[in-house]
Tab-separated table of C-alpha atoms and ligand atoms in Angstrom:
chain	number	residue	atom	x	y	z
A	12	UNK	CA	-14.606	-5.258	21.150
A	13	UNK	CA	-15.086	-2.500	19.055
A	14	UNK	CA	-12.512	-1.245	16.602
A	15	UNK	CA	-12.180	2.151	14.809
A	16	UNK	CA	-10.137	1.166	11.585
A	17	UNK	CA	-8.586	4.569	9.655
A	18	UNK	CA	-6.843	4.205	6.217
A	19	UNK	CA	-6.236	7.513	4.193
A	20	UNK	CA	-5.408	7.761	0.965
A	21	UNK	CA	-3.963	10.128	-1.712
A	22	UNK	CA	-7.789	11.417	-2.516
A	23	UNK	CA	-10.148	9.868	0.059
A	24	UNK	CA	-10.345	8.043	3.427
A	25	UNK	CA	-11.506	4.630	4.425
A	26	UNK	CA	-12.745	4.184	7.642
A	27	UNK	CA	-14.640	1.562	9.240
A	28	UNK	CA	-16.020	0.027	12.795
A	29	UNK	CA	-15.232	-3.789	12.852
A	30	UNK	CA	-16.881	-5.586	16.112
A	31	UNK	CA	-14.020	-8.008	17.218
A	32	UNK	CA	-13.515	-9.156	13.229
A	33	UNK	CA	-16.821	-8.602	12.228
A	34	UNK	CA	-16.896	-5.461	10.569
A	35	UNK	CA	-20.067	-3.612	11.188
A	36	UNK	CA	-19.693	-0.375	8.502
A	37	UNK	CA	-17.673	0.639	6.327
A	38	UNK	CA	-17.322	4.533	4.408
A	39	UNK	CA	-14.856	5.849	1.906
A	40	UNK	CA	-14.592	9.235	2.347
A	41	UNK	CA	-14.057	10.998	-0.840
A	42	UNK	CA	-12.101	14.211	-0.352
A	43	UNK	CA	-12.533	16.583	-3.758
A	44	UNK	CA	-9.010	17.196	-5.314
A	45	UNK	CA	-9.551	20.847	-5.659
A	46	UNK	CA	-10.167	20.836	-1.904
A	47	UNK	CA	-7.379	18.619	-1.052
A	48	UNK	CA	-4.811	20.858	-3.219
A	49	UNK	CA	-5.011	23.964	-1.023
A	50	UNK	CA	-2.859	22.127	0.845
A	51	UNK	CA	1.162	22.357	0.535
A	52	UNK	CA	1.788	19.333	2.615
A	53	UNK	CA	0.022	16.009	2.835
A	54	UNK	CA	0.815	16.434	6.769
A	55	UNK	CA	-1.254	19.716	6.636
A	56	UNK	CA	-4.458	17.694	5.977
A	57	UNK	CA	-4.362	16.162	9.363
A	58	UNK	CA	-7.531	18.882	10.566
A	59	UNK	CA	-9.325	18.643	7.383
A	60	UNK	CA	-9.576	14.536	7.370
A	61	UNK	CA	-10.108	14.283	11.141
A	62	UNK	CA	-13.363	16.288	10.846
A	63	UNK	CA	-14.342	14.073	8.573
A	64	UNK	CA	-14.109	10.782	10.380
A	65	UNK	CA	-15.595	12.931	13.005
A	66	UNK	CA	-18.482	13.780	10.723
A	67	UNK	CA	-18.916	10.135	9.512
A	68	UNK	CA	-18.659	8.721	13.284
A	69	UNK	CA	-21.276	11.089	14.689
A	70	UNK	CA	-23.756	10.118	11.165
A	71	UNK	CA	-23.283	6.173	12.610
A	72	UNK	CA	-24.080	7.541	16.264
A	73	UNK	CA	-20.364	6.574	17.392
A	74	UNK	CA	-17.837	8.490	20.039
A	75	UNK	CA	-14.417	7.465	20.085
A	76	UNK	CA	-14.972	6.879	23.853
A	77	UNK	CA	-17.504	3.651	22.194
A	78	UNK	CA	-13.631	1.736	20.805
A	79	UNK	CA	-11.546	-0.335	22.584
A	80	UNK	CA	-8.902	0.752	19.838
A	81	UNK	CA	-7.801	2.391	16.502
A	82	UNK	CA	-6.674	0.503	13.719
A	83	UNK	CA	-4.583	2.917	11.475
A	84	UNK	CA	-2.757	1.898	8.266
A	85	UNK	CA	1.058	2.188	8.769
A	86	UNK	CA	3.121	5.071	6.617
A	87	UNK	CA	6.996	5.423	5.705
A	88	UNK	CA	9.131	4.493	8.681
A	89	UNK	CA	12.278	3.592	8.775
A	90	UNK	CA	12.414	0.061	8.213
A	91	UNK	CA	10.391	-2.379	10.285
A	92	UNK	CA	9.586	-5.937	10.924
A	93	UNK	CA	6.088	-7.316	9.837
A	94	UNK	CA	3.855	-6.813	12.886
A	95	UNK	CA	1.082	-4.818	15.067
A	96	UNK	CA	3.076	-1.679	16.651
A	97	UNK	CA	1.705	0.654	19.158
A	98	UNK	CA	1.240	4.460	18.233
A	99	UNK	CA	2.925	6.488	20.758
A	100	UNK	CA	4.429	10.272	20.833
A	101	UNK	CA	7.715	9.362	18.847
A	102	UNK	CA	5.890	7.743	16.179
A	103	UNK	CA	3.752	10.349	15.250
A	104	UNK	CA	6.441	13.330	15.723
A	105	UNK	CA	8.188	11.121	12.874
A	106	UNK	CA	5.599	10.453	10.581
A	107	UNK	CA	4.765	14.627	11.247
A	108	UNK	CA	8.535	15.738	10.611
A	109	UNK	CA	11.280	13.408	9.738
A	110	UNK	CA	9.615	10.894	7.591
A	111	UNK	CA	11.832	10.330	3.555
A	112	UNK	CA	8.708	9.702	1.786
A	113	UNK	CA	5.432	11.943	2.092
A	114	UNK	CA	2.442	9.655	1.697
A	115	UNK	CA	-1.414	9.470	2.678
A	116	UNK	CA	-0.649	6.657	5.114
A	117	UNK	CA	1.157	8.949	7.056
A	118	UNK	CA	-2.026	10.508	8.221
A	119	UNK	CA	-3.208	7.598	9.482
A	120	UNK	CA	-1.221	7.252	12.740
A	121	UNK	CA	-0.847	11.141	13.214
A	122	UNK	CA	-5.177	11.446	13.182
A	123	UNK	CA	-5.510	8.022	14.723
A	124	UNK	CA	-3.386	9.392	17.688
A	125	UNK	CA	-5.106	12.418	18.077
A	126	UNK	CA	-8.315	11.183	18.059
A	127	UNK	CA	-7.554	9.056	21.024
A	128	UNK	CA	-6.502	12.044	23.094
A	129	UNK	CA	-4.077	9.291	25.119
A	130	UNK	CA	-7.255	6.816	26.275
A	131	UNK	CA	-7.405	3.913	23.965
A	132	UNK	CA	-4.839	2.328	22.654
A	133	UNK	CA	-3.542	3.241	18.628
A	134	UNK	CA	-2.036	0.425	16.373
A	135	UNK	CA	-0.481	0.267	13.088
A	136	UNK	CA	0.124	-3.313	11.245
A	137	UNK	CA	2.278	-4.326	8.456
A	138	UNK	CA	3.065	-0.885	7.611
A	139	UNK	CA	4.110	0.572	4.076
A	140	UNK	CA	7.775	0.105	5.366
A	141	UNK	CA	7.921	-3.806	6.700
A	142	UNK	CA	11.743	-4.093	5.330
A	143	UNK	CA	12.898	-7.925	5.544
A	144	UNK	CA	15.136	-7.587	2.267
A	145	UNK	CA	17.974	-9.258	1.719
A	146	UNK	CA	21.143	-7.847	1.845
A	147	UNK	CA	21.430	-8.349	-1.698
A	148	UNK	CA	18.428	-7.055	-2.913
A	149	UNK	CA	19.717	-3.416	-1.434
A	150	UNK	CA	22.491	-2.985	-3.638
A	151	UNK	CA	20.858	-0.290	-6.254
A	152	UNK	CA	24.165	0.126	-8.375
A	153	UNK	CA	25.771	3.400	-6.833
A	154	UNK	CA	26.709	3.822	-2.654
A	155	UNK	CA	24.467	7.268	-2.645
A	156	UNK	CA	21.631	5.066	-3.251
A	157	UNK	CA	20.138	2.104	-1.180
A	158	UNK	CA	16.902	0.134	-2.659
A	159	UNK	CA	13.972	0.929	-0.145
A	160	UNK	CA	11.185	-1.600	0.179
A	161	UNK	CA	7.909	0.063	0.359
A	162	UNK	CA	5.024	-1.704	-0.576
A	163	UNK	CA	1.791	-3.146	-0.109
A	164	UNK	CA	2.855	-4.794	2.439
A	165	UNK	CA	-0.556	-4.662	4.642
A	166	UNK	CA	-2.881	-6.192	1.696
A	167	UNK	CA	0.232	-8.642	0.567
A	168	UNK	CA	1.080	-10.049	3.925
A	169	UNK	CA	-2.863	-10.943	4.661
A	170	UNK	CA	-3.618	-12.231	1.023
A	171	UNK	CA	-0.153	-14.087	1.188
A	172	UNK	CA	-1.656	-15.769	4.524
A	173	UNK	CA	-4.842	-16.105	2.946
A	174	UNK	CA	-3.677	-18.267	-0.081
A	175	UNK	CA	-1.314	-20.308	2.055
A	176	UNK	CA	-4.569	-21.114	4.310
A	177	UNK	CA	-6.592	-22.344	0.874
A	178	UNK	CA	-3.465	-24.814	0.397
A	179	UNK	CA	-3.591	-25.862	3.608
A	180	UNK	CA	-0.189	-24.743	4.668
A	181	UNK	CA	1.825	-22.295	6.913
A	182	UNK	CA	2.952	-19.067	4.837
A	183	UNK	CA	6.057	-19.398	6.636
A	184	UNK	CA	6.697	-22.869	5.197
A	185	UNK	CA	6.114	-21.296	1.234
A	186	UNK	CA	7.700	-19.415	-1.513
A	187	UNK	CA	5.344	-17.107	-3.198
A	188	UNK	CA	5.697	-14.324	-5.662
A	189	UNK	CA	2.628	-11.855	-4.700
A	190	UNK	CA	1.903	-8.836	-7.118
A	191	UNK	CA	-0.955	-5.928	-5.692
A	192	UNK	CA	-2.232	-3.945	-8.713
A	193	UNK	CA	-3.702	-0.664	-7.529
A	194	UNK	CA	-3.163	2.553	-8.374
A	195	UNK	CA	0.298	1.492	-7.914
A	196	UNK	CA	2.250	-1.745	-8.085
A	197	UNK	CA	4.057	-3.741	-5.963
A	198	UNK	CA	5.617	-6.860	-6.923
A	199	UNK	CA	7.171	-9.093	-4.056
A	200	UNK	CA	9.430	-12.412	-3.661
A	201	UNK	CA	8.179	-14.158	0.053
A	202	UNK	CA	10.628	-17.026	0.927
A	203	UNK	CA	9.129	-18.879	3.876
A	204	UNK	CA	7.446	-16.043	5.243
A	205	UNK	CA	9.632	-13.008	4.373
A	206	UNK	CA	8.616	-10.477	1.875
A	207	UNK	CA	13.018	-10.896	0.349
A	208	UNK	CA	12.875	-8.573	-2.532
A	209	UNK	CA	10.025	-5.882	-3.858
A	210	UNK	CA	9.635	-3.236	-6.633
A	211	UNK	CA	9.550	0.195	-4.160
A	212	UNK	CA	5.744	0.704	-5.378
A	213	UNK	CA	6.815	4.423	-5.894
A	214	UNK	CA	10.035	4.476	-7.926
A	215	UNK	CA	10.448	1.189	-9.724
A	216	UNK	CA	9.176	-2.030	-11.039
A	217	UNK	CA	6.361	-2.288	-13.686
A	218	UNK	CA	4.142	1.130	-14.687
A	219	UNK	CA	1.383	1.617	-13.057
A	220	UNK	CA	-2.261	3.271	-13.321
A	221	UNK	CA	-0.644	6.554	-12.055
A	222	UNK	CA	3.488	6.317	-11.713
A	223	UNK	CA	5.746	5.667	-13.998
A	224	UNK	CA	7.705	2.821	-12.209
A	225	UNK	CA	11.809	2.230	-13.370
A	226	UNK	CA	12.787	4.627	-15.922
A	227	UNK	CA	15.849	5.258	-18.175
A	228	UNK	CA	17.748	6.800	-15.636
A	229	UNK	CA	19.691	9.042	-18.345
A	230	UNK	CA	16.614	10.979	-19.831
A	231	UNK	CA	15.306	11.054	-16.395
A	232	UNK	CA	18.417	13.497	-15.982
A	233	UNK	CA	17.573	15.002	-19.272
A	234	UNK	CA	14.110	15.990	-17.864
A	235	UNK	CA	15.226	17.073	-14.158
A	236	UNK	CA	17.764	19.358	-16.252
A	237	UNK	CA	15.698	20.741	-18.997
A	238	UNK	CA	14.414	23.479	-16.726
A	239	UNK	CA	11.357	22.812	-17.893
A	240	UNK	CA	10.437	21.219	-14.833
A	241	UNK	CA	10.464	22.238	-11.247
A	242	UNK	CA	11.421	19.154	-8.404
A	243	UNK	CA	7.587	19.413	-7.068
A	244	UNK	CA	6.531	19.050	-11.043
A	245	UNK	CA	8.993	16.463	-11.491
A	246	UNK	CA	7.912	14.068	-9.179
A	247	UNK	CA	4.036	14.441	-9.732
A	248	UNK	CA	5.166	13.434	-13.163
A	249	UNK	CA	6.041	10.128	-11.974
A	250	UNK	CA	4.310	9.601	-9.434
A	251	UNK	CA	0.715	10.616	-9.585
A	252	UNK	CA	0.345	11.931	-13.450
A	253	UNK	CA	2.925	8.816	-14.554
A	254	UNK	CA	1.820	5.232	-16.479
A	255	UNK	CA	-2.097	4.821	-17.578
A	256	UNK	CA	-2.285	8.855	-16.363
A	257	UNK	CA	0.644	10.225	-18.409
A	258	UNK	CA	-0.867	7.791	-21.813
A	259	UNK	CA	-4.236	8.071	-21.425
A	260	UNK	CA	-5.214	10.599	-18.822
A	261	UNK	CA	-7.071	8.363	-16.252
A	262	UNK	CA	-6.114	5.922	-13.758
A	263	UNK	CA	-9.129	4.242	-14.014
A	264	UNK	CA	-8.317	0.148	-15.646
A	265	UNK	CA	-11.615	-0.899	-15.690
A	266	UNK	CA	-12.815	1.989	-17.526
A	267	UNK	CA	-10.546	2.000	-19.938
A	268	UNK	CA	-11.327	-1.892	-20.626
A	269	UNK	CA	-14.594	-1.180	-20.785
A	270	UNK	CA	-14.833	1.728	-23.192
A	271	UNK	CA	-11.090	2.409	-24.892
A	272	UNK	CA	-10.550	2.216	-27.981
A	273	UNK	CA	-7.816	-0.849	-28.762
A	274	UNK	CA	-4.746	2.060	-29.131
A	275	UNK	CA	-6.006	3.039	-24.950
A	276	UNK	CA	-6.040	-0.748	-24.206
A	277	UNK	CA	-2.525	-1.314	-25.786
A	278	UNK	CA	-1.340	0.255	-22.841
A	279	UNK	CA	-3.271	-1.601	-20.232
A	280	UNK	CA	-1.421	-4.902	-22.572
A	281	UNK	CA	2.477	-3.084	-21.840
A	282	UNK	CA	1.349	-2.669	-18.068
A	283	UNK	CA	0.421	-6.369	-18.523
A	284	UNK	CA	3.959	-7.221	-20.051
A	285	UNK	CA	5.641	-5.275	-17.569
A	286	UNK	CA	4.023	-6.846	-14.603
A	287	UNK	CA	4.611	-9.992	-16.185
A	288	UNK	CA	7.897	-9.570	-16.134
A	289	UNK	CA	8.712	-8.072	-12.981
A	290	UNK	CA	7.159	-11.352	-11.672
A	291	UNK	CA	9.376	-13.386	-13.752
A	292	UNK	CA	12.769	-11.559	-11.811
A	293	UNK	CA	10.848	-12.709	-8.706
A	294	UNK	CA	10.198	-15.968	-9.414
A	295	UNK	CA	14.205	-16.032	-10.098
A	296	UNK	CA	14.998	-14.239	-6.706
A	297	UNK	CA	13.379	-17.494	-5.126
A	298	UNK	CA	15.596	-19.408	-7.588
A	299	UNK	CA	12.660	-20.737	-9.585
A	300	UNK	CA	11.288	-22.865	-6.140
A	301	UNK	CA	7.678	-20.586	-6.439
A	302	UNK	CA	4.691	-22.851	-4.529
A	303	UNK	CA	2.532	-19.918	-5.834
A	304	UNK	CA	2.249	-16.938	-7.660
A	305	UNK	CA	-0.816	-14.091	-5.850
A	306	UNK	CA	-2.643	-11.341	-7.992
A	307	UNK	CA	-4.419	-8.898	-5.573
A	308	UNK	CA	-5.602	-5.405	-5.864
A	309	UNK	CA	-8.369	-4.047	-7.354
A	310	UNK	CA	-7.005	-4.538	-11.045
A	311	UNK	CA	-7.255	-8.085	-10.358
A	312	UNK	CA	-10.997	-8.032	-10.483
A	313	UNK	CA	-10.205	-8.220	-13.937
A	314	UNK	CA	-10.138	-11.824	-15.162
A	315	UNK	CA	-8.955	-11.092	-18.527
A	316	UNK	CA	-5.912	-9.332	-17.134
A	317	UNK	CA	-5.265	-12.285	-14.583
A	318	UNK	CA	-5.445	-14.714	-17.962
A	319	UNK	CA	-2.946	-12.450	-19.950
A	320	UNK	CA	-0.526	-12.378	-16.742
A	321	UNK	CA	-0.926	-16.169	-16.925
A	322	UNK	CA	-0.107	-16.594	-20.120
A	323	UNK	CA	3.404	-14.851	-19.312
A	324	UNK	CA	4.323	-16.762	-16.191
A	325	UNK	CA	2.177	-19.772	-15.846
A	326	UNK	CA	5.532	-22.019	-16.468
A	327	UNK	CA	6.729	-21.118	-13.075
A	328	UNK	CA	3.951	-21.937	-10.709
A	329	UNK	CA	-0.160	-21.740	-9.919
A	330	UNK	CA	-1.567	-18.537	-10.383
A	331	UNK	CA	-4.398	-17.475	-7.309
A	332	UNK	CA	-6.246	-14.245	-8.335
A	333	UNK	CA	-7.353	-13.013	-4.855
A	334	UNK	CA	-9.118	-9.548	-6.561
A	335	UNK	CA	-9.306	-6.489	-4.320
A	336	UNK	CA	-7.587	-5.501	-1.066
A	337	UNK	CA	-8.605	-6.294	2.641
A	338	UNK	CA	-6.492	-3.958	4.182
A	339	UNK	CA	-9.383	-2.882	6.524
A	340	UNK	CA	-9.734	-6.412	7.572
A	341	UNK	CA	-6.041	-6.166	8.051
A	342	UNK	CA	-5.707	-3.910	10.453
A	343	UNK	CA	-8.540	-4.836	12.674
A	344	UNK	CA	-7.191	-8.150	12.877
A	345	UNK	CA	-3.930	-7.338	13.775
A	346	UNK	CA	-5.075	-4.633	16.701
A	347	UNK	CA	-7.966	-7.130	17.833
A	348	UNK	CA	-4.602	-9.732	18.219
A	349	UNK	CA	-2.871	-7.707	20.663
A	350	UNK	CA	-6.247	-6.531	22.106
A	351	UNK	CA	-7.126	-10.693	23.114
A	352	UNK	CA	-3.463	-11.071	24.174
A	353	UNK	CA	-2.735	-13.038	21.345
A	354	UNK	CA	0.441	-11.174	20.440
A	355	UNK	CA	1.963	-8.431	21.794
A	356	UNK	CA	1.992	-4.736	20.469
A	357	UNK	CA	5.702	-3.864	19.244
A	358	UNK	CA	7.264	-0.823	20.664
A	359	UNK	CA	8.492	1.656	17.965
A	360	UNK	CA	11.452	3.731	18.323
A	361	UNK	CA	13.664	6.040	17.382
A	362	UNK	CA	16.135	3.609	17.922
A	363	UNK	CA	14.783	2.037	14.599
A	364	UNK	CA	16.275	5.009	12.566
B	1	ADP	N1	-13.443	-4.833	-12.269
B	1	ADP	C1	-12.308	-4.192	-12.537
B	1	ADP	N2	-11.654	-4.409	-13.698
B	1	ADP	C2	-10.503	-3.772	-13.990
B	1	ADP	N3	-9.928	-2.869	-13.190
B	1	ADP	C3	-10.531	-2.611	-12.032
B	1	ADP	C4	-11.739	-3.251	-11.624
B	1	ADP	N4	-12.079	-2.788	-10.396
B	1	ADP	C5	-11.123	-1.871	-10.063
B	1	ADP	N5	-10.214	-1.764	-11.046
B	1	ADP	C6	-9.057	-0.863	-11.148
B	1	ADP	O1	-8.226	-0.987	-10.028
B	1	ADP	C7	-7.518	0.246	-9.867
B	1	ADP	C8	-7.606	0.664	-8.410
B	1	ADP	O2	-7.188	-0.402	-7.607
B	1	ADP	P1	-7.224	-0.307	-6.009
B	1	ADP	O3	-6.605	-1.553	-5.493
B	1	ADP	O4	-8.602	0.075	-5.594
B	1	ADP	O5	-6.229	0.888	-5.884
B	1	ADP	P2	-5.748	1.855	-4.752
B	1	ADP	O6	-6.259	1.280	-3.449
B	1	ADP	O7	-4.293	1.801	-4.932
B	1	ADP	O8	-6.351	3.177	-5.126
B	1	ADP	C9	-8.176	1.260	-10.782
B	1	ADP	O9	-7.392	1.438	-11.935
B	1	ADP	C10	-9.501	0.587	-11.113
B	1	ADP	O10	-9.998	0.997	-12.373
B	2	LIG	C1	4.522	3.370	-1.231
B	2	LIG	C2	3.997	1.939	-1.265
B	2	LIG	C3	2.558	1.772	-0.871
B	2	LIG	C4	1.637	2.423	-1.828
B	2	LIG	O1	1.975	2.687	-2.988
B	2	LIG	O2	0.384	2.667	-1.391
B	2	LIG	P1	-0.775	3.436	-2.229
B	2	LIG	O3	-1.027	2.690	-3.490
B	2	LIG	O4	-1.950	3.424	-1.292
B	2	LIG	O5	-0.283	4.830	-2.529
C-alpha cells in the first residue's frame, strides 16, 4: 500500500512515499525565508507548499490517485488522545480558522486534505496536541492561565515505543522521562504509557536553538510594555529569534560545536544545564520510579552533549540516546495501522473543543 507522508515545517517540507512501512523516497523541501515571509499567515502558505509536493510528486512520476492514503503530521488542536485520527471537513476548517497556536504542522492536514480532493483517506497521528496531563500538571499559578501540552509528541511517542521494545517491555508497563532536542525542546514525564507532564515546546522549559523557553515573567512585562516592541515582534523574539538565535545568531548546534569559539559553546553548555534540569523535575513528577531516561532529536546526534546531559542526571536512571527524529516513519505507521484494520481511525470533532 502506498503512502503519501506530508510534514511541514517552519522553513521547509518533508515529504515522503513509504510502501506499506518501507519507505521508498524521501525529499525535504526547502522553502527560501525571503519567499516564505511574503506571507502574513502561516495558513496563507497552503497554495505555495502544495505546488511543491505537487512539483516533487510529478519529479518521482507519482499522482495522488497512485496512494492508498496521506500521512500528515498533526498541528494545534484542542487537546487529544494519542492516536491515528481521520482528516475530515471540521478538522481542517479548525486548523484554517480557530486554531490558539499558529504552527507549520497546521499545514499539514489543511494540504493533505486538499490534495485528496475527498478520494483517499487523510490521517494525522500523535499530533502536536496529544494532552494526557494530569490534572495537576495544569495548574500554571493564575486561573487566566492553563498549562498547554504541546510537544513532540509524534517523534516522543514512537522513540518512547522504540526504547521500551530494546528492553524488551511494553511502554505502557514503564516510566520514562523522554527529552526531543530540535529546534525546540520538549521535555516529557510518561508513566505507564501516558505522556503526564511536558515543557509546552513553545513557551517554557529549557532554551532552545531558536525560543527562549520559561522566562522571568516580570521583565517579560517590562519588554511587552517598553513600546519598543510590537505583539508580532514580541513573540518572534521568543519564539523563532529566542535561545542559541538571540546569543549567537544561528540555530544551528552542530555548527556551533564544530567551529565556535568556547564563549559560543558556553551557551550550547547553559542549554545543556537547562535541559538537564528540566529532566531532573521530570524524573520527580514520576516520583523518582524512572526505568529510563530518552534523548532524541537531531541535537542528540551529538555524543558529547548526550555525555554532559549524563553527567547531570545519570543518578536517576539509564540514559538511551536515540539521535534524530522518525516522525516520517511515524506517521506512515500509524495510517498503514488503520489502513490493515489493525486499529481504527479516531473521529475528530468539534465536540473535542
Ligand atoms: N551531529 C550533530 N551534532 C550536533 N547538533 C546537531 C547534529 N545534527 C543536527 N544537529 C542540530 O539539531 C538541531 C535541529 O534538530 P532537528 O531535530 O532536525 O530539529 P527540527 O526538526 O526541530 O528543525 C540543529 O540545531 C542542528 O544543528
Ligand atoms: C509546539 C510543539 C511542537 C514543536 O515545537 O514542533 P517544531 O519543533 O517542529 O516547531
Amino acid at each position: 500500500m502506498l503512502i503519501l507522508v506530508i510534514n511541514p515545517g517552519s522553513t521547509s517540507t518533508k515529504v515522503a512515499i513509504f510502501d506499506d512501512d518501507k519507505k521508498l523516497v524521501q525529499r525535504t523541501l526547502r522553502h527560501d525565508v525571503s519567499e516564505l515571509e511574503k506571507f502574513n499567515d502561516i495558513m496563507e502558505q497552503e497554495d505555495f507548499r502544495k505546488k511543491e509536493i505537487l512539483k516533487f510528486l510529478s519529479e518521482e512520476d507519482y499522482k495522488v490517485e497512485d496512494f492508498s492514503a496521506i500521512a500528515c503530521r498533526g498541528g494545534i488542536l484542542p487537546p487529544l488522545e494519542s492516536g491515528t485520527y481521520r482528516v475530515d471537513e471540521s478538522m481542517v476548517d479548525y486548523l484554517k480558522n480557530k486554531t490558539k497556536v499558529k504552527h507549520a504542522s497546521n499545514l499539514a492536514a489543511v494540504i493533505g486534505y486538499s490534495l485528496s480532493n475527498g478520494k483517499i483517506p487523510v490521517f494525522i497521528t500523535d499530533p502536536v496536541s496529544v494532552d494526557e496531563m494530569i490534572d495537576e500538571a495544569r495548574v500554571s499559578g493564575i486561573p487566566e492561565i492553563e498549562r498547554l501540552s504541546l510537544v513532540h509528541a509524534l517523534n516522543i511517542k514512537a522513540v518512547a515505543r522504540e526504547v521500551a521494545e530494546q528492553l524488551g517491555k511494553k511502554y505502557e508497563d514503564l516510566n520514562m522521562v523522554v527529552a526531543h532536542l530540535g529546534g525546540g525542546i520538549s521535555v516529557t514525564a510518561h508513566r505507564k504509557g501516558k505522556m503526564i507532564d511536558v515543557n509546552n515546546a513553545n513557551d517554557e522549559g529549557p532554551f532552545s536553538p531558536e525560543r527562549t523557553g520559561e522566562l522571568p515573567v516580570g521583565d517579560v512585562v517590562k519588554l511587552a510594555f517598553s513600546g519598543k516592541y510590537s505583539k508580532k515582534e514580541l513573540k518572534k523574539m521568543f519564539v523563532g529569534r529566542g535561545g542559541l538565535v538571540a546569543y549567537l545568531g544561528t540555530n544551528d548546534v552542530k555548527k556551533v560545536l564544530e567551529t565556535g569559539t568556547d564563549k559560543e559553546k558556553f551557551y550550547v553548555d547553559a542549554m545543556i544545564y537547562q535541559i538537564a534540569k528540566e529532566i531532573g523535575g521530570m524524573c520527580a513528577v514520576l516520583k523518582g520510579k524512572v526505568d529510563a531516561i530518552v534523548i532524541t532529536g537531531g541535537i542528540a546526534n551529538n555524543q558529547n552533549v548526550v555525555e554532559k546531559i549524563k553527567s547531570y542526571v545519570f543518578k536517576f536512571a539509564p540514559v538511551f540516546s536515540v539521535p534524530g527524529e522518525f516522525e516520517m516513519e511515524a506517521l506512515a505507521k500509524g495510517a498503514l495501522r488503520v489502513l490493515k484494520g489493525k486499529e481504527e481511525a479516531k473521529i475528530w470533532g468539534e465536540k473535542n473543543e
